[in-house]
Amino acid sequence: MAQVGVVMGSNSDWEVMRHAADQLAAFGIEFEARVVSAHRTPDLMFEYAESARERGIQVIIAGAGGAAHLPGMIAAKTTVPVLGVPVPSRYLRGEDSLLSIVQMPKGVPVATFAIGEAGAANAALFAIAMLANNQPTLADALAAFRQKQTQTVLDMALPLE
Ligand code: RP5
């Protein structure tokens, strides 16, 4: 049963959002990935959000670009935590996506991540950290991931003469 839902406004977002999916898969997290558009499939968006908790989804990662209302609208219809990923847009390079997602009015939060691939990967890592609160083996795996990352930097060499 999927623990994490990964949704995006278009399949054109996949190139960014696959970084969330890849990170979840690397930790063995069961997840589902769907295209759900706030303005083009609003009924599907409501149905997805309303059914998420009863289907066992514990965190939703939602990515969208432009006037990116998907994360906020999903958050409006569920109390499952929503992690928003601003997808780079064609004309404003995702600054529009970022501001659309991050500027939620008080009362319905969306945790907002960086624009693009880093945001997608970090949203997945944040979801993993949330799940790890109740899954000790996952907490160990996350600590090992961090340690490996630390060692990679400690081992970095520079091409000095
Ligand atoms: C948004 O519009 C999507 O999240 C996507 O980032 C953007 C463009 O969608 P397409 O025209 O590529 O389907 O809803």
PDB file of C-alpha atoms and ligand atoms in Angstrom:
ATOM      1  CA  MET A   1       0.000   0.000   0.000  1.00  0.00           C
ATOM      2  CA  ALA A   2       1.394   3.381  -0.988  1.00  0.00           C
ATOM      3  CA  GLN A   3       2.540   5.556   1.922  1.00  0.00           C
ATOM      4  CA  VAL A   4       3.405   8.601  -0.181  1.00  0.00           C
ATOM      5  CA  GLY A   5       1.478  10.203  -3.015  1.00  0.00           C
ATOM      6  CA  VAL A   6       3.410  12.022  -5.740  1.00  0.00           C
ATOM      7  CA  VAL A   7       1.175  14.178  -7.913  1.00  0.00           C
ATOM      8  CA  MET A   8       1.886  16.707 -10.621  1.00  0.00           C
ATOM      9  CA  GLY A   9      -0.115  18.990 -12.861  1.00  0.00           C
ATOM     10  CA  SER A  10       1.121  17.554 -16.146  1.00  0.00           C
ATOM     11  CA  ASN A  11       3.298  14.778 -17.487  1.00  0.00           C
ATOM     12  CA  SER A  12       5.637  17.590 -18.549  1.00  0.00           C
ATOM     13  CA  ASP A  13       6.447  17.941 -14.827  1.00  0.00           C
ATOM     14  CA  TRP A  14       7.785  14.381 -14.657  1.00  0.00           C
ATOM     15  CA  GLU A  15      11.325  15.355 -15.661  1.00  0.00           C
ATOM     16  CA  VAL A  16      11.502  17.278 -12.371  1.00  0.00           C
ATOM     17  CA  MET A  17       9.190  15.139 -10.238  1.00  0.00           C
ATOM     18  CA  ARG A  18      10.930  11.896 -11.121  1.00  0.00           C
ATOM     19  CA  HIS A  19      13.673  13.053  -8.767  1.00  0.00           C
ATOM     20  CA  ALA A  20      11.175  12.704  -5.922  1.00  0.00           C
ATOM     21  CA  ALA A  21      10.092   9.288  -7.187  1.00  0.00           C
ATOM     22  CA  ASP A  22      13.696   8.120  -7.600  1.00  0.00           C
ATOM     23  CA  GLN A  23      14.569   9.197  -4.050  1.00  0.00           C
ATOM     24  CA  LEU A  24      11.556   7.422  -2.572  1.00  0.00           C
ATOM     25  CA  ALA A  25      12.365   4.292  -4.562  1.00  0.00           C
ATOM     26  CA  ALA A  26      15.986   4.387  -3.359  1.00  0.00           C
ATOM     27  CA  PHE A  27      14.695   4.079   0.222  1.00  0.00           C
ATOM     28  CA  GLY A  28      12.205   1.366  -0.675  1.00  0.00           C
ATOM     29  CA  ILE A  29       9.194   3.571   0.075  1.00  0.00           C
ATOM     30  CA  GLU A  30       5.927   2.480  -1.489  1.00  0.00           C
ATOM     31  CA  PHE A  31       4.489   5.394  -3.399  1.00  0.00           C
ATOM     32  CA  GLU A  32       2.034   6.204  -6.158  1.00  0.00           C
ATOM     33  CA  ALA A  33       2.642   8.766  -8.914  1.00  0.00           C
ATOM     34  CA  ARG A  34      -0.245  10.451 -10.748  1.00  0.00           C
ATOM     35  CA  VAL A  35      -1.006  13.384 -13.024  1.00  0.00           C
ATOM     36  CA  VAL A  36      -3.672  15.466 -11.287  1.00  0.00           C
ATOM     37  CA  SER A  37      -4.321  18.981 -12.561  1.00  0.00           C
ATOM     38  CA  ALA A  38      -5.916  21.642 -10.365  1.00  0.00           C
ATOM     39  CA  HIS A  39      -7.470  23.534 -13.251  1.00  0.00           C
ATOM     40  CA  ARG A  40      -7.855  20.831 -15.891  1.00  0.00           C
ATOM     41  CA  THR A  41      -9.046  17.920 -13.718  1.00  0.00           C
ATOM     42  CA  PRO A  42     -10.466  19.696 -10.645  1.00  0.00           C
ATOM     43  CA  ASP A  43     -12.906  16.895  -9.792  1.00  0.00           C
ATOM     44  CA  LEU A  44     -10.116  14.310  -9.882  1.00  0.00           C
ATOM     45  CA  MET A  45      -7.990  16.582  -7.669  1.00  0.00           C
ATOM     46  CA  PHE A  46     -10.755  16.786  -5.054  1.00  0.00           C
ATOM     47  CA  GLU A  47     -11.378  13.045  -5.210  1.00  0.00           C
ATOM     48  CA  TYR A  48      -7.645  12.354  -4.853  1.00  0.00           C
ATOM     49  CA  ALA A  49      -7.247  14.656  -1.863  1.00  0.00           C
ATOM     50  CA  GLU A  50     -10.459  13.550  -0.123  1.00  0.00           C
ATOM     51  CA  SER A  51      -9.579   9.851  -0.372  1.00  0.00           C
ATOM     52  CA  ALA A  52      -5.862  10.138   0.428  1.00  0.00           C
ATOM     53  CA  ARG A  53      -5.973   9.554   4.202  1.00  0.00           C
ATOM     54  CA  GLU A  54      -8.382   6.614   4.075  1.00  0.00           C
ATOM     55  CA  ARG A  55      -6.207   5.026   1.373  1.00  0.00           C
ATOM     56  CA  GLY A  56      -3.212   5.122   3.757  1.00  0.00           C
ATOM     57  CA  ILE A  57      -1.336   8.025   2.174  1.00  0.00           C
ATOM     58  CA  GLN A  58       0.699   9.730   4.925  1.00  0.00           C
ATOM     59  CA  VAL A  59       2.381  12.480   2.902  1.00  0.00           C
ATOM     60  CA  ILE A  60       1.571  14.048  -0.461  1.00  0.00           C
ATOM     61  CA  ILE A  61       4.297  15.552  -2.641  1.00  0.00           C
ATOM     62  CA  ALA A  62       2.651  17.877  -5.155  1.00  0.00           C
ATOM     63  CA  GLY A  63       4.521  19.554  -8.001  1.00  0.00           C
ATOM     64  CA  ALA A  64       3.216  22.131 -10.437  1.00  0.00           C
ATOM     65  CA  GLY A  65       4.396  24.996 -12.597  1.00  0.00           C
ATOM     66  CA  GLY A  66       3.165  28.479 -13.416  1.00  0.00           C
ATOM     67  CA  ALA A  67       0.059  29.502 -11.450  1.00  0.00           C
ATOM     68  CA  ALA A  68       0.710  26.445  -9.342  1.00  0.00           C
ATOM     69  CA  HIS A  69      -2.440  25.984  -7.273  1.00  0.00           C
ATOM     70  CA  LEU A  70      -2.264  22.177  -7.093  1.00  0.00           C
ATOM     71  CA  PRO A  71      -0.443  21.837  -3.731  1.00  0.00           C
ATOM     72  CA  GLY A  72      -2.610  24.458  -2.023  1.00  0.00           C
ATOM     73  CA  MET A  73      -5.872  23.086  -3.370  1.00  0.00           C
ATOM     74  CA  ILE A  74      -4.970  19.548  -2.372  1.00  0.00           C
ATOM     75  CA  ALA A  75      -4.066  20.838   1.100  1.00  0.00           C
ATOM     76  CA  ALA A  76      -7.478  22.530   1.224  1.00  0.00           C
ATOM     77  CA  LYS A  77      -9.211  19.153   0.873  1.00  0.00           C
ATOM     78  CA  THR A  78      -7.124  16.942   3.180  1.00  0.00           C
ATOM     79  CA  THR A  79      -5.238  17.113   6.473  1.00  0.00           C
ATOM     80  CA  VAL A  80      -2.538  14.814   5.101  1.00  0.00           C
ATOM     81  CA  PRO A  81       0.661  16.939   5.034  1.00  0.00           C
ATOM     82  CA  VAL A  82       1.369  18.420   1.594  1.00  0.00           C
ATOM     83  CA  LEU A  83       4.905  19.118   0.374  1.00  0.00           C
ATOM     84  CA  GLY A  84       4.942  21.522  -2.573  1.00  0.00           C
ATOM     85  CA  VAL A  85       7.516  21.444  -5.358  1.00  0.00           C
ATOM     86  CA  PRO A  86       7.701  24.464  -7.682  1.00  0.00           C
ATOM     87  CA  VAL A  87       8.329  23.208 -11.205  1.00  0.00           C
ATOM     88  CA  PRO A  88      10.350  25.539 -13.485  1.00  0.00           C
ATOM     89  CA  SER A  89       8.070  27.366 -15.907  1.00  0.00           C
ATOM     90  CA  ARG A  90       8.816  28.449 -19.449  1.00  0.00           C
ATOM     91  CA  TYR A  91       8.729  32.215 -19.044  1.00  0.00           C
ATOM     92  CA  LEU A  92       9.419  32.953 -15.374  1.00  0.00           C
ATOM     93  CA  ARG A  93      11.742  30.008 -14.657  1.00  0.00           C
ATOM     94  CA  GLY A  94       9.597  28.787 -11.790  1.00  0.00           C
ATOM     95  CA  GLU A  95       9.591  31.968  -9.711  1.00  0.00           C
ATOM     96  CA  ASP A  96       5.844  32.099 -10.432  1.00  0.00           C
ATOM     97  CA  SER A  97       5.492  28.472  -9.302  1.00  0.00           C
ATOM     98  CA  LEU A  98       7.462  29.154  -6.120  1.00  0.00           C
ATOM     99  CA  LEU A  99       5.457  32.199  -5.101  1.00  0.00           C
ATOM    100  CA  SER A 100       2.151  30.500  -5.951  1.00  0.00           C
ATOM    101  CA  ILE A 101       2.990  27.583  -3.675  1.00  0.00           C
ATOM    102  CA  VAL A 102       4.827  29.275  -0.813  1.00  0.00           C
ATOM    103  CA  GLN A 103       2.436  32.163  -0.187  1.00  0.00           C
ATOM    104  CA  MET A 104      -0.394  30.153   1.365  1.00  0.00           C
ATOM    105  CA  PRO A 105      -2.608  32.281   3.603  1.00  0.00           C
ATOM    106  CA  LYS A 106      -2.694  31.338   7.288  1.00  0.00           C
ATOM    107  CA  GLY A 107      -4.656  28.200   8.158  1.00  0.00           C
ATOM    108  CA  VAL A 108      -3.874  25.766   5.346  1.00  0.00           C
ATOM    109  CA  PRO A 109      -0.123  25.074   5.204  1.00  0.00           C
ATOM    110  CA  VAL A 110       1.939  23.732   2.329  1.00  0.00           C
ATOM    111  CA  ALA A 111       5.601  22.978   3.081  1.00  0.00           C
ATOM    112  CA  THR A 112       7.398  24.477   0.108  1.00  0.00           C
ATOM    113  CA  PHE A 113      10.689  23.293  -1.355  1.00  0.00           C
ATOM    114  CA  ALA A 114      13.246  24.663  -3.825  1.00  0.00           C
ATOM    115  CA  ILE A 115      12.431  25.169  -7.493  1.00  0.00           C
ATOM    116  CA  GLY A 116      13.212  22.127  -9.628  1.00  0.00           C
ATOM    117  CA  GLU A 117      15.125  18.902  -9.121  1.00  0.00           C
ATOM    118  CA  ALA A 118      16.623  19.748  -5.732  1.00  0.00           C
ATOM    119  CA  GLY A 119      13.179  20.616  -4.420  1.00  0.00           C
ATOM    120  CA  ALA A 120      11.705  17.375  -5.717  1.00  0.00           C
ATOM    121  CA  ALA A 121      14.493  15.257  -4.199  1.00  0.00           C
ATOM    122  CA  ASN A 122      14.377  17.172  -0.905  1.00  0.00           C
ATOM    123  CA  ALA A 123      10.596  16.841  -0.688  1.00  0.00           C
ATOM    124  CA  ALA A 124      11.086  13.078  -0.908  1.00  0.00           C
ATOM    125  CA  LEU A 125      13.817  13.159   1.746  1.00  0.00           C
ATOM    126  CA  PHE A 126      11.539  15.225   3.978  1.00  0.00           C
ATOM    127  CA  ALA A 127       8.702  12.739   3.470  1.00  0.00           C
ATOM    128  CA  ILE A 128      11.118   9.950   4.388  1.00  0.00           C
ATOM    129  CA  ALA A 129      12.129  11.844   7.548  1.00  0.00           C
ATOM    130  CA  MET A 130       8.453  12.163   8.509  1.00  0.00           C
ATOM    131  CA  LEU A 131       7.835   8.449   7.983  1.00  0.00           C
ATOM    132  CA  ALA A 132      11.045   7.652   9.882  1.00  0.00           C
ATOM    133  CA  ASN A 133       9.515   9.089  13.076  1.00  0.00           C
ATOM    134  CA  ASN A 134       7.539   5.848  13.357  1.00  0.00           C
ATOM    135  CA  GLN A 135       9.820   3.478  11.427  1.00  0.00           C
ATOM    136  CA  PRO A 136      13.184   2.890  13.165  1.00  0.00           C
ATOM    137  CA  THR A 137      14.729   0.989  10.242  1.00  0.00           C
ATOM    138  CA  LEU A 138      13.903   3.896   7.971  1.00  0.00           C
ATOM    139  CA  ALA A 139      15.503   6.295  10.463  1.00  0.00           C
ATOM    140  CA  ASP A 140      18.652   4.140  10.340  1.00  0.00           C
ATOM    141  CA  ALA A 141      18.611   4.194   6.536  1.00  0.00           C
ATOM    142  CA  LEU A 142      18.254   7.972   6.524  1.00  0.00           C
ATOM    143  CA  ALA A 143      21.169   8.343   8.946  1.00  0.00           C
ATOM    144  CA  ALA A 144      23.287   6.074   6.729  1.00  0.00           C
ATOM    145  CA  PHE A 145      22.360   8.162   3.679  1.00  0.00           C
ATOM    146  CA  ARG A 146      23.496  11.318   5.470  1.00  0.00           C
ATOM    147  CA  GLN A 147      26.728   9.673   6.607  1.00  0.00           C
ATOM    148  CA  LYS A 148      27.526   8.512   3.084  1.00  0.00           C
ATOM    149  CA  GLN A 149      26.863  12.017   1.779  1.00  0.00           C
ATOM    150  CA  THR A 150      29.160  13.470   4.440  1.00  0.00           C
ATOM    151  CA  GLN A 151      31.921  11.016   3.555  1.00  0.00           C
ATOM    152  CA  THR A 152      31.602  11.892  -0.133  1.00  0.00           C
ATOM    153  CA  VAL A 153      32.348  15.531   0.671  1.00  0.00           C
ATOM    154  CA  LEU A 154      35.179  14.664   3.072  1.00  0.00           C
ATOM    155  CA  ASP A 155      36.774  12.595   0.294  1.00  0.00           C
ATOM    156  CA  MET A 156      36.575  15.397  -2.281  1.00  0.00           C
ATOM    157  CA  ALA A 157      39.918  16.285  -3.828  1.00  0.00           C
ATOM    158  CA  LEU A 158      40.835  19.400  -5.788  1.00  0.00           C
ATOM    159  CA  PRO A 159      43.069  19.348  -8.892  1.00  0.00           C
ATOM    160  CA  LEU A 160      45.869  21.371  -7.299  1.00  0.00           C
ATOM    161  CA  GLU A 161      49.460  21.216  -8.549  1.00  0.00           C
TER     162      GLU A 161
HETATM  163  C1  RP5 B   1       0.849  23.227 -14.920  1.00  0.00           C
HETATM  164  O1  RP5 B   1       1.090  23.790 -16.160  1.00  0.00           O
HETATM  165  C2  RP5 B   1       1.675  21.981 -14.874  1.00  0.00           C
HETATM  166  O2  RP5 B   1       2.031  21.706 -13.552  1.00  0.00           O
HETATM  167  C3  RP5 B   1       2.860  22.283 -15.748  1.00  0.00           C
HETATM  168  O3  RP5 B   1       3.992  22.660 -14.984  1.00  0.00           O
HETATM  169  C4  RP5 B   1       2.392  23.470 -16.579  1.00  0.00           C
HETATM  170  C5  RP5 B   1       2.425  23.200 -18.057  1.00  0.00           C
HETATM  171  O4  RP5 B   1       1.630  22.077 -18.351  1.00  0.00           O
HETATM  172  P1  RP5 B   1       1.612  21.472 -19.829  1.00  0.00           P
HETATM  173  O5  RP5 B   1       1.128  22.575 -20.746  1.00  0.00           O
HETATM  174  O6  RP5 B   1       3.027  21.065 -20.152  1.00  0.00           O
HETATM  175  O7  RP5 B   1       0.685  20.282 -19.783  1.00  0.00           O
HETATM  176  O8  RP5 B   1      -0.482  22.922 -14.741  1.00  0.00           O
END
